[in-house]
Amino acid sequence: MKRLTLYVLISGLLLSFPWIVTAEEKSKTSLNEEIIYDIVIDRFNNGNQQKSEQVRTDDPYAYHGGDFQGIIMKLDDIKNLGFTTITLSPVMANAKDGFHGYWIEDFYEVDEQFGTMEDLKQLVEEAHKREIKVILEMVPNYIAKTHPISKKTEQQDWIDQDKEINDDEEPWLKEAVALNQSHPEVVDYLIDVAEFWITETNVDGLKIHAADKANQDFLKTYTTKLKSNHPELILLANVSSEVNIDAFTDMTFDLIENKNVQKTLSDVLSTVNEPISRVYDVWKDVGNQHTLIQIDDKFSERFTHKFSEAGRNIVTAWKLALTYMYTTPGVPYIYQGSEIPMYGKSYPEMMYLMQFNSGEPEVKEYFTQIASLRQQFPALQHGDFDMVSIDKGMSVFKRSYQDETLYIVINNDNESRQATLTEIDTKNQLRGLLGDDLVRANQDGEFKIGISRESQEVYIVEENSGINWLFIVPIALVFLLFVGSVIHLSRKQKQQA
């Protein structure tokens, strides 16, 4: 009886503690720690050099030879850049020239241009060895015009005859037709397809293509069923336009693309003097603020192309962009080739084959540096987020988590700017994590941060270290020895003369 009473008391205490969280809450929190790299398989890397007649590298609308083995070969590079998760474009067997994966002919077969099912399993296994998660893109809205379902008379009610596909807006869907997601058999079929790939490949998650174009009743059933069967499964929602993502909040998506923030971030950082506060305002207006944070993707003009046309420097623009993406709320979602970085204005230019032998080394180095910074400081992953100062094109953001506080300063202005912070305890100091800057309170108790044009810094609040005698004394001794040596040699020369 005493033992039972003790168990009850311990259980009650454990349940009352604030740090006890549900599995779902823990999963949501851990997702903040991810940095995702988006891969178009055919346009990434050719590992198996054997080429079929469908591989025509001079034709932008044909396969270019990227495959699963090519990705395996680059996993170490992906990890070194700081990425913790990769998303793969659709892997299913496609119609002729369906390099992008959206003309599916068989939902249960791997596209032979990418390799075999065993190759895909090896890719997942090798990624997991490096602690990299793998997410597959699912296409529940469409099938190829040549899919067997399209040809069977008895399954014509599986096709949504009323849903039109705009080839001008979405040319990658030119050879596709829409599925009737109101049909119970179609719903069961699509759930079975997802279950097949989850269990067959041991992937960590699924990205649902064009979730905003799906039947919302179907989507709720689809996502709820998958999460019920696989609680740890990561579900991402791709959206094809600037939609109100609050519509997805009653579904079981873990992360949703935010096209409103994406477009604003791209517009602001493509030119000088656009206030970064515009991005914050758009972010704040969104009810669901835990989203994927992007600046471009495989369906839009590449950020590099956009800012280069406006005359911006590659290194400068990408450093500003990555600082915002890696230090503000959400999960960074980077499209392949950004680290090189690559150009491309419209389809299929933004899906060119990766150019591994070109690029800006300084941009790659910054990818690694800013990823390391994000992973080192929990406040950049989980912290509260507020804008505390604006000076034209410069904004200062604050992130706090438990006993850790950081200030992010991004200056998109063509002039140096300054911010004055008064909320910090004068016993503390601000130490720059990117440029080793050090800011202490002045006699009025103010912390004045000055930052040069088109630059960035991340400061951590820490106890004022005062004068660093351990650093200064050795330097002073070396200086005194040097002066003494000069005087000694000078006297010696005079004596000899």
Coordinates of C-alpha atoms in Angstrom, one line a residue:
M1 CA 0.0 0.0 0.0
K2 CA 2.8 2.4 0.9
R3 CA 4.6 1.6 -2.4
L4 CA 1.4 2.3 -4.4
T5 CA 0.9 5.6 -2.6
L6 CA 4.5 6.5 -3.4
Y7 CA 4.0 5.7 -7.1
V8 CA 0.8 7.9 -7.2
L9 CA 2.6 10.8 -5.6
I10 CA 5.6 10.6 -8.0
S11 CA 3.3 10.3 -11.0
G12 CA 1.4 13.4 -9.8
L13 CA 4.6 15.4 -9.4
L14 CA 5.9 14.4 -12.8
L15 CA 2.7 15.3 -14.5
S16 CA 2.7 18.7 -12.8
F17 CA 6.1 19.7 -14.0
P18 CA 6.2 22.2 -16.9
W19 CA 9.0 20.4 -18.7
I20 CA 6.9 17.3 -19.2
V21 CA 5.7 17.6 -22.9
T22 CA 3.7 15.4 -25.2
A23 CA 5.3 13.5 -28.0
E24 CA 3.6 15.8 -30.5
E25 CA 4.9 18.9 -28.7
K26 CA 8.4 17.5 -28.6
S27 CA 8.2 16.7 -32.3
K28 CA 7.1 20.2 -33.1
T29 CA 9.9 21.7 -31.0
S30 CA 12.6 19.5 -32.5
L31 CA 11.6 20.5 -36.0
N32 CA 12.8 24.0 -35.2
E33 CA 16.3 22.5 -35.2
E34 CA 16.2 21.3 -38.8
I35 CA 17.7 23.0 -41.8
I36 CA 16.3 21.6 -45.0
Y37 CA 17.9 21.3 -48.5
D38 CA 15.5 20.8 -51.4
I39 CA 16.7 18.6 -54.3
V40 CA 15.4 18.1 -57.8
I41 CA 16.8 14.6 -58.4
D42 CA 17.3 14.8 -62.2
R43 CA 19.0 18.2 -61.9
F44 CA 21.4 17.4 -59.0
N45 CA 24.2 15.0 -59.8
N46 CA 24.8 12.1 -62.1
G47 CA 26.3 9.2 -60.2
N48 CA 25.5 6.4 -62.6
Q49 CA 27.1 7.6 -65.9
Q50 CA 25.1 5.2 -68.0
K51 CA 22.7 7.4 -70.1
S52 CA 19.4 6.4 -71.7
E53 CA 17.9 8.0 -74.8
Q54 CA 15.8 10.2 -72.5
V55 CA 18.9 11.9 -71.1
R56 CA 19.6 14.9 -73.4
T57 CA 21.6 17.5 -71.5
D58 CA 21.2 20.0 -74.4
D59 CA 17.4 19.9 -74.1
P60 CA 16.1 21.8 -71.0
Y61 CA 12.8 19.9 -71.1
A62 CA 14.5 16.4 -71.0
Y63 CA 16.2 14.3 -68.4
H64 CA 19.7 15.5 -67.6
G65 CA 20.9 12.4 -65.7
G66 CA 20.7 13.2 -62.0
D67 CA 20.1 10.1 -59.9
F68 CA 20.0 8.5 -56.4
Q69 CA 23.7 7.6 -56.6
G70 CA 24.6 11.2 -57.5
I71 CA 22.9 12.4 -54.3
I72 CA 24.7 9.7 -52.2
M73 CA 28.0 11.0 -53.5
K74 CA 27.2 14.5 -52.3
L75 CA 25.8 13.7 -48.8
D76 CA 29.0 14.6 -47.0
D77 CA 29.0 18.0 -48.8
I78 CA 25.4 18.6 -47.9
K79 CA 26.1 17.8 -44.2
N80 CA 29.2 20.0 -44.2
L81 CA 27.0 22.9 -45.3
G82 CA 24.9 22.4 -42.2
F83 CA 21.8 20.8 -43.6
T84 CA 20.0 18.2 -41.4
T85 CA 17.2 17.2 -43.8
I86 CA 16.8 16.8 -47.6
T87 CA 13.6 16.8 -49.6
L88 CA 13.5 14.9 -52.8
S89 CA 11.4 15.7 -55.9
P90 CA 8.9 12.9 -56.8
V91 CA 10.6 9.6 -57.3
M92 CA 7.7 7.7 -59.0
A93 CA 7.8 6.4 -62.6
N94 CA 7.0 9.3 -64.9
A95 CA 5.9 9.7 -68.5
K96 CA 8.5 10.5 -71.2
D97 CA 10.5 13.6 -70.3
G98 CA 8.9 13.9 -66.9
F99 CA 12.2 14.8 -65.3
H100 CA 10.5 16.9 -62.6
G101 CA 8.3 14.1 -61.4
Y102 CA 4.8 15.5 -61.9
W103 CA 3.7 13.2 -64.8
I104 CA 3.3 10.1 -62.8
E105 CA 2.5 6.8 -64.7
D106 CA 3.0 4.4 -61.8
F107 CA 2.7 5.4 -58.2
Y108 CA 4.3 2.2 -57.0
E109 CA 7.5 2.1 -59.1
V110 CA 10.7 4.2 -59.0
D111 CA 11.5 6.2 -62.1
E112 CA 14.2 4.1 -63.9
Q113 CA 16.0 7.3 -64.8
F114 CA 16.9 7.8 -61.1
G115 CA 17.9 4.2 -60.3
T116 CA 16.2 1.3 -58.5
M117 CA 14.2 0.9 -55.3
E118 CA 17.4 -0.5 -53.8
D119 CA 19.3 2.6 -54.8
L120 CA 16.6 4.8 -53.1
K121 CA 16.8 2.6 -49.9
Q122 CA 20.6 3.0 -49.9
L123 CA 20.2 6.7 -50.2
V124 CA 17.9 6.8 -47.2
E125 CA 20.3 4.5 -45.2
E126 CA 23.4 6.6 -46.1
A127 CA 21.6 9.8 -45.2
H128 CA 20.6 8.3 -41.8
K129 CA 24.2 7.3 -41.1
R130 CA 25.0 11.0 -41.4
E131 CA 22.0 12.0 -39.2
I132 CA 20.3 13.5 -42.3
K133 CA 16.5 13.0 -42.6
V134 CA 14.9 12.3 -45.9
I135 CA 11.5 13.6 -47.1
L136 CA 9.8 12.4 -50.3
E137 CA 7.5 14.7 -52.3
M138 CA 4.0 13.2 -52.8
V139 CA 1.8 14.3 -55.7
P140 CA -1.8 13.4 -54.7
N141 CA -3.5 15.9 -57.1
Y142 CA -2.4 14.8 -60.5
I143 CA -1.4 11.8 -62.7
A144 CA 0.0 11.7 -66.2
K145 CA -2.4 11.7 -69.2
T146 CA -0.7 8.4 -70.1
H147 CA -1.4 6.8 -66.6
P148 CA -3.5 3.6 -67.0
I149 CA -6.3 5.2 -64.9
S150 CA -6.7 7.8 -67.5
K151 CA -7.4 5.1 -70.1
K152 CA -9.7 2.9 -68.2
T153 CA -13.4 3.5 -69.0
E154 CA -14.5 2.1 -65.6
Q155 CA -12.2 4.6 -63.8
Q156 CA -13.1 7.8 -65.6
D157 CA -14.9 9.0 -62.5
W158 CA -11.4 9.0 -60.8
I159 CA -10.5 12.0 -63.0
D160 CA -11.7 15.5 -62.2
Q161 CA -13.0 16.5 -65.6
D162 CA -13.9 20.0 -64.4
K163 CA -10.6 20.9 -63.0
E164 CA -8.5 22.9 -65.5
I165 CA -4.7 23.0 -65.4
N166 CA -3.2 26.3 -66.5
D167 CA -0.1 25.3 -68.6
D168 CA 1.1 28.9 -68.7
E169 CA 1.2 29.3 -64.9
E170 CA 2.3 25.7 -64.2
P171 CA 4.1 24.4 -67.4
W172 CA 5.4 21.4 -65.4
L173 CA 1.8 20.1 -65.4
K174 CA 1.3 20.2 -69.1
E175 CA 1.0 16.4 -69.5
A176 CA -1.1 15.9 -66.3
V177 CA -4.7 15.5 -65.4
A178 CA -6.4 16.1 -62.0
L179 CA -7.6 13.3 -59.8
N180 CA -11.1 13.4 -58.3
Q181 CA -10.2 13.5 -54.6
S182 CA -13.9 13.5 -53.7
H183 CA -14.1 9.8 -54.8
P184 CA -13.8 7.4 -51.9
E185 CA -11.7 5.0 -53.9
V186 CA -9.3 7.7 -55.0
V187 CA -8.9 8.7 -51.3
D188 CA -8.1 5.1 -50.3
Y189 CA -5.8 4.7 -53.3
L190 CA -3.7 7.8 -52.5
I191 CA -3.4 6.9 -48.8
D192 CA -2.2 3.4 -49.8
V193 CA 0.4 5.0 -52.1
A194 CA 1.8 7.1 -49.3
E195 CA 1.8 4.1 -46.9
F196 CA 3.7 2.1 -49.5
W197 CA 6.6 4.7 -49.8
I198 CA 6.7 5.3 -46.0
T199 CA 7.1 1.6 -45.2
E200 CA 9.1 0.6 -48.2
T201 CA 11.8 3.2 -48.0
N202 CA 11.9 4.1 -44.2
V203 CA 11.8 7.9 -45.1
D204 CA 11.3 10.4 -42.3
G205 CA 8.5 12.4 -43.9
L206 CA 6.5 13.5 -46.9
K207 CA 6.0 16.8 -48.6
I208 CA 2.6 17.3 -50.2
H209 CA 2.7 19.0 -53.5
A210 CA 0.3 21.9 -54.1
A211 CA -1.6 21.4 -50.9
D212 CA -3.6 24.5 -51.6
K213 CA -4.9 23.0 -54.9
A214 CA -6.1 19.8 -53.2
N215 CA -9.7 19.1 -52.0
Q216 CA -9.5 20.2 -48.4
D217 CA -11.8 17.5 -47.1
F218 CA -9.5 14.9 -48.8
L219 CA -6.4 16.6 -47.5
K220 CA -7.6 16.6 -43.9
T221 CA -8.5 12.9 -44.1
Y222 CA -5.2 12.1 -45.9
T223 CA -2.9 13.9 -43.4
T224 CA -4.8 12.8 -40.3
K225 CA -4.7 9.1 -41.4
L226 CA -1.0 9.3 -42.1
K227 CA -0.2 11.0 -38.8
S228 CA -2.4 8.5 -37.0
N229 CA -0.5 5.6 -38.5
H230 CA 2.9 7.2 -38.2
P231 CA 3.0 9.8 -35.3
E232 CA 6.7 10.6 -35.9
L233 CA 6.2 11.3 -39.7
I234 CA 7.1 14.8 -40.8
L235 CA 4.5 16.3 -43.0
L236 CA 5.3 19.4 -45.1
A237 CA 2.9 21.4 -47.2
N238 CA 4.0 22.9 -50.5
V239 CA 1.7 25.7 -51.6
S240 CA 1.6 27.1 -55.2
S241 CA 0.6 30.6 -54.5
E242 CA 0.3 33.4 -51.8
V243 CA -2.6 31.7 -50.0
N244 CA -3.8 32.2 -46.4
I245 CA -1.9 29.4 -44.7
D246 CA -4.2 29.6 -41.7
A247 CA -6.5 27.4 -43.7
F248 CA -4.2 24.5 -43.0
T249 CA -4.1 24.9 -39.2
D250 CA -6.7 22.3 -38.5
M251 CA -4.7 19.7 -40.4
T252 CA -1.7 17.7 -39.2
F253 CA 1.0 19.5 -41.2
D254 CA 4.2 20.1 -39.3
L255 CA 5.4 22.9 -41.5
I256 CA 3.8 24.9 -44.3
E257 CA 5.5 27.1 -47.0
N258 CA 4.8 30.8 -46.5
K259 CA 4.8 32.3 -50.0
N260 CA 3.9 35.8 -48.6
V261 CA 7.0 36.0 -46.5
Q262 CA 9.1 34.3 -49.3
K263 CA 8.0 37.0 -51.9
T264 CA 8.6 39.9 -49.5
L265 CA 12.0 38.6 -48.4
S266 CA 13.0 38.2 -52.0
D267 CA 11.7 41.6 -53.0
V268 CA 13.3 43.4 -50.1
L269 CA 16.8 41.9 -50.3
S270 CA 17.0 42.1 -54.1
T271 CA 17.6 45.8 -53.9
V272 CA 19.4 48.2 -51.5
N273 CA 17.5 50.5 -49.1
E274 CA 14.4 48.4 -48.8
P275 CA 13.6 48.1 -45.1
I276 CA 14.0 44.6 -43.7
S277 CA 11.1 45.6 -41.3
R278 CA 8.7 44.9 -44.2
V279 CA 9.5 41.2 -43.9
Y280 CA 8.8 41.3 -40.2
D281 CA 5.4 43.0 -40.8
V282 CA 4.3 40.3 -43.2
W283 CA 5.5 37.5 -40.9
K284 CA 3.6 39.1 -38.0
D285 CA 0.3 39.2 -39.9
V286 CA 0.3 35.5 -40.5
G287 CA -1.5 33.6 -37.8
N288 CA 0.6 30.4 -38.2
Q289 CA 4.1 31.6 -37.7
H290 CA 5.8 28.3 -37.6
T291 CA 6.5 27.8 -41.3
L292 CA 9.2 26.9 -43.8
I293 CA 11.2 30.0 -44.5
Q294 CA 12.4 30.4 -48.2
I295 CA 13.7 33.0 -50.5
D296 CA 13.1 31.1 -53.7
D297 CA 12.2 27.6 -54.9
K298 CA 12.2 25.3 -58.0
F299 CA 9.0 27.0 -59.3
S300 CA 10.1 30.6 -59.0
E301 CA 12.9 33.0 -60.2
R302 CA 16.1 32.3 -58.4
F303 CA 17.0 34.9 -55.8
T304 CA 20.5 35.2 -57.3
H305 CA 19.1 36.0 -60.7
K306 CA 16.7 38.6 -59.3
F307 CA 19.2 40.6 -57.2
S308 CA 21.9 40.3 -59.9
E309 CA 19.7 42.0 -62.4
A310 CA 19.3 44.8 -59.8
G311 CA 23.1 45.1 -59.6
R312 CA 23.7 43.6 -56.1
N313 CA 26.9 41.8 -55.1
I314 CA 26.4 38.0 -54.7
V315 CA 28.2 37.6 -51.4
T316 CA 26.6 40.6 -49.8
A317 CA 23.0 39.7 -50.9
W318 CA 23.3 36.1 -49.8
K319 CA 24.8 36.9 -46.4
L320 CA 21.9 39.3 -45.7
A321 CA 19.4 36.7 -46.8
L322 CA 20.9 33.8 -44.9
T323 CA 21.2 35.8 -41.7
Y324 CA 17.5 36.5 -41.8
M325 CA 16.5 33.0 -42.8
Y326 CA 18.7 31.3 -40.2
T327 CA 18.0 33.6 -37.2
T328 CA 14.3 34.2 -37.4
P329 CA 11.4 31.9 -36.5
G330 CA 10.6 29.0 -38.9
V331 CA 12.7 26.3 -40.5
P332 CA 15.2 27.4 -43.2
Y333 CA 14.4 25.7 -46.5
I334 CA 17.1 26.1 -49.2
Y335 CA 16.7 25.2 -52.8
Q336 CA 19.6 23.3 -54.4
G337 CA 22.3 25.5 -56.0
S338 CA 21.8 28.4 -53.7
E339 CA 25.2 27.7 -52.1
I340 CA 27.0 28.0 -55.5
P341 CA 24.9 30.2 -56.2
M342 CA 22.9 29.5 -59.5
Y343 CA 20.8 31.6 -61.8
G344 CA 17.5 31.1 -63.5
K345 CA 14.5 33.4 -64.3
S346 CA 11.7 31.1 -65.4
Y347 CA 10.9 27.4 -66.0
P348 CA 12.9 25.3 -66.8
E349 CA 15.9 27.6 -66.2
M350 CA 15.4 27.5 -62.4
M351 CA 15.9 23.7 -62.7
Y352 CA 19.2 23.6 -64.5
L353 CA 21.7 20.9 -63.6
M354 CA 23.9 21.7 -60.6
Q355 CA 27.1 23.5 -61.5
F356 CA 29.4 22.1 -58.8
N357 CA 32.6 23.4 -60.3
S358 CA 31.6 27.0 -60.2
G359 CA 30.5 29.3 -57.4
E360 CA 31.5 31.7 -54.7
P361 CA 33.6 30.0 -51.9
E362 CA 32.7 32.8 -49.5
V363 CA 29.0 32.1 -49.9
K364 CA 29.5 28.4 -49.1
E365 CA 31.6 29.3 -46.1
Y366 CA 28.8 31.5 -44.8
F367 CA 26.3 28.7 -45.2
T368 CA 28.4 26.6 -42.9
Q369 CA 29.1 29.5 -40.5
I370 CA 25.4 30.7 -40.1
A371 CA 24.2 27.0 -39.8
S372 CA 26.7 26.4 -37.0
L373 CA 25.5 29.6 -35.2
R374 CA 21.9 28.5 -35.5
Q375 CA 22.6 25.1 -34.1
Q376 CA 24.8 26.4 -31.3
F377 CA 22.3 28.9 -29.8
P378 CA 18.8 27.5 -28.9
A379 CA 17.4 31.0 -28.9
L380 CA 17.8 31.1 -32.7
Q381 CA 15.7 27.9 -33.0
H382 CA 13.1 28.3 -30.2
G383 CA 13.2 31.8 -28.9
D384 CA 10.6 34.6 -28.9
F385 CA 10.9 37.1 -31.7
D386 CA 10.5 40.9 -31.6
M387 CA 11.7 43.8 -33.6
V388 CA 13.3 46.3 -31.2
S389 CA 14.7 49.0 -33.5
I390 CA 14.5 50.4 -37.0
D391 CA 16.8 53.0 -38.7
K392 CA 15.6 53.2 -42.4
G393 CA 17.0 50.1 -44.1
M394 CA 18.4 48.6 -40.8
S395 CA 16.4 46.5 -38.3
V396 CA 17.3 45.0 -35.0
F397 CA 15.5 41.8 -33.9
K398 CA 15.6 40.2 -30.5
R399 CA 15.3 36.5 -29.7
S400 CA 15.1 35.2 -26.1
Y401 CA 14.9 31.6 -24.9
Q402 CA 15.3 30.6 -21.2
D403 CA 18.4 32.5 -20.0
E404 CA 19.7 33.3 -23.5
T405 CA 19.2 36.5 -25.4
L406 CA 20.5 37.5 -28.8
Y407 CA 20.1 40.5 -31.0
I408 CA 20.1 40.2 -34.8
V409 CA 21.1 43.3 -36.8
I410 CA 20.5 43.4 -40.5
N411 CA 21.4 46.6 -42.4
N412 CA 20.0 46.6 -46.0
D413 CA 20.8 50.3 -46.3
N414 CA 23.4 51.9 -48.5
E415 CA 24.7 53.8 -45.5
S416 CA 26.0 52.9 -42.1
R417 CA 23.2 52.8 -39.5
Q418 CA 23.0 52.9 -35.7
A419 CA 20.6 51.5 -33.1
T420 CA 20.4 52.5 -29.4
L421 CA 19.3 49.8 -27.0
T422 CA 18.3 50.7 -23.4
E423 CA 16.6 47.5 -22.1
I424 CA 19.9 45.7 -21.4
D425 CA 21.3 45.5 -17.9
T426 CA 24.4 47.7 -17.8
K427 CA 26.3 44.9 -16.1
N428 CA 26.2 43.0 -19.4
Q429 CA 27.8 43.5 -22.7
L430 CA 27.0 42.6 -26.4
R431 CA 29.4 40.3 -28.1
G432 CA 29.3 39.9 -31.9
L433 CA 29.2 36.3 -33.0
L434 CA 29.9 37.0 -36.7
G435 CA 32.4 39.8 -36.6
D436 CA 33.7 39.7 -33.0
D437 CA 32.3 43.2 -32.3
L438 CA 32.0 44.2 -28.6
V439 CA 29.4 46.7 -27.3
R440 CA 29.2 48.0 -23.7
A441 CA 26.9 50.5 -22.1
N442 CA 27.9 54.2 -22.2
Q443 CA 27.6 56.6 -19.2
D444 CA 23.9 57.0 -19.9
G445 CA 23.3 53.2 -19.7
E446 CA 22.8 52.9 -23.5
F447 CA 24.1 50.3 -25.8
K448 CA 24.9 51.9 -29.2
I449 CA 25.2 49.5 -32.1
G450 CA 26.8 50.8 -35.2
I451 CA 26.8 48.7 -38.4
S452 CA 28.2 49.4 -41.8
R453 CA 26.2 49.4 -45.0
E454 CA 24.8 46.2 -46.4
S455 CA 26.0 44.1 -43.5
Q456 CA 24.8 42.0 -40.6
E457 CA 25.8 40.9 -37.1
V458 CA 24.4 38.7 -34.3
Y459 CA 25.1 39.7 -30.8
I460 CA 24.7 37.6 -27.6
V461 CA 24.0 39.2 -24.2
E462 CA 26.6 38.1 -21.7
E463 CA 28.2 39.3 -18.5
N464 CA 30.6 42.2 -18.9
S465 CA 34.0 40.8 -19.0
G466 CA 35.6 44.1 -18.3
I467 CA 39.3 44.6 -19.3
N468 CA 40.6 41.3 -20.5
W469 CA 44.0 41.3 -18.7
L470 CA 44.8 37.8 -19.8
F471 CA 44.7 39.1 -23.4
I472 CA 46.2 42.6 -22.8
V473 CA 49.1 41.7 -20.5
P474 CA 50.9 39.3 -22.9
I475 CA 50.6 41.8 -25.7
A476 CA 51.9 44.6 -23.5
L477 CA 54.9 42.4 -22.4
V478 CA 55.7 41.6 -26.1
F479 CA 55.5 45.3 -26.9
L480 CA 57.8 46.2 -24.0
L481 CA 60.3 43.5 -25.0
F482 CA 60.2 44.8 -28.6
V483 CA 60.9 48.4 -27.5
G484 CA 63.6 47.3 -25.1
S485 CA 65.3 45.3 -27.9
V486 CA 65.2 48.3 -30.2
I487 CA 66.7 50.6 -27.5
H488 CA 69.4 48.0 -26.7
L489 CA 70.3 47.5 -30.4
S490 CA 70.4 51.3 -30.9
R491 CA 72.8 51.9 -28.0
K492 CA 75.0 49.0 -29.1
Q493 CA 75.3 50.4 -32.6
K494 CA 76.3 53.8 -31.2
Q495 CA 79.0 52.2 -29.0
Q496 CA 80.4 50.4 -32.0
A497 CA 80.4 53.6 -34.0

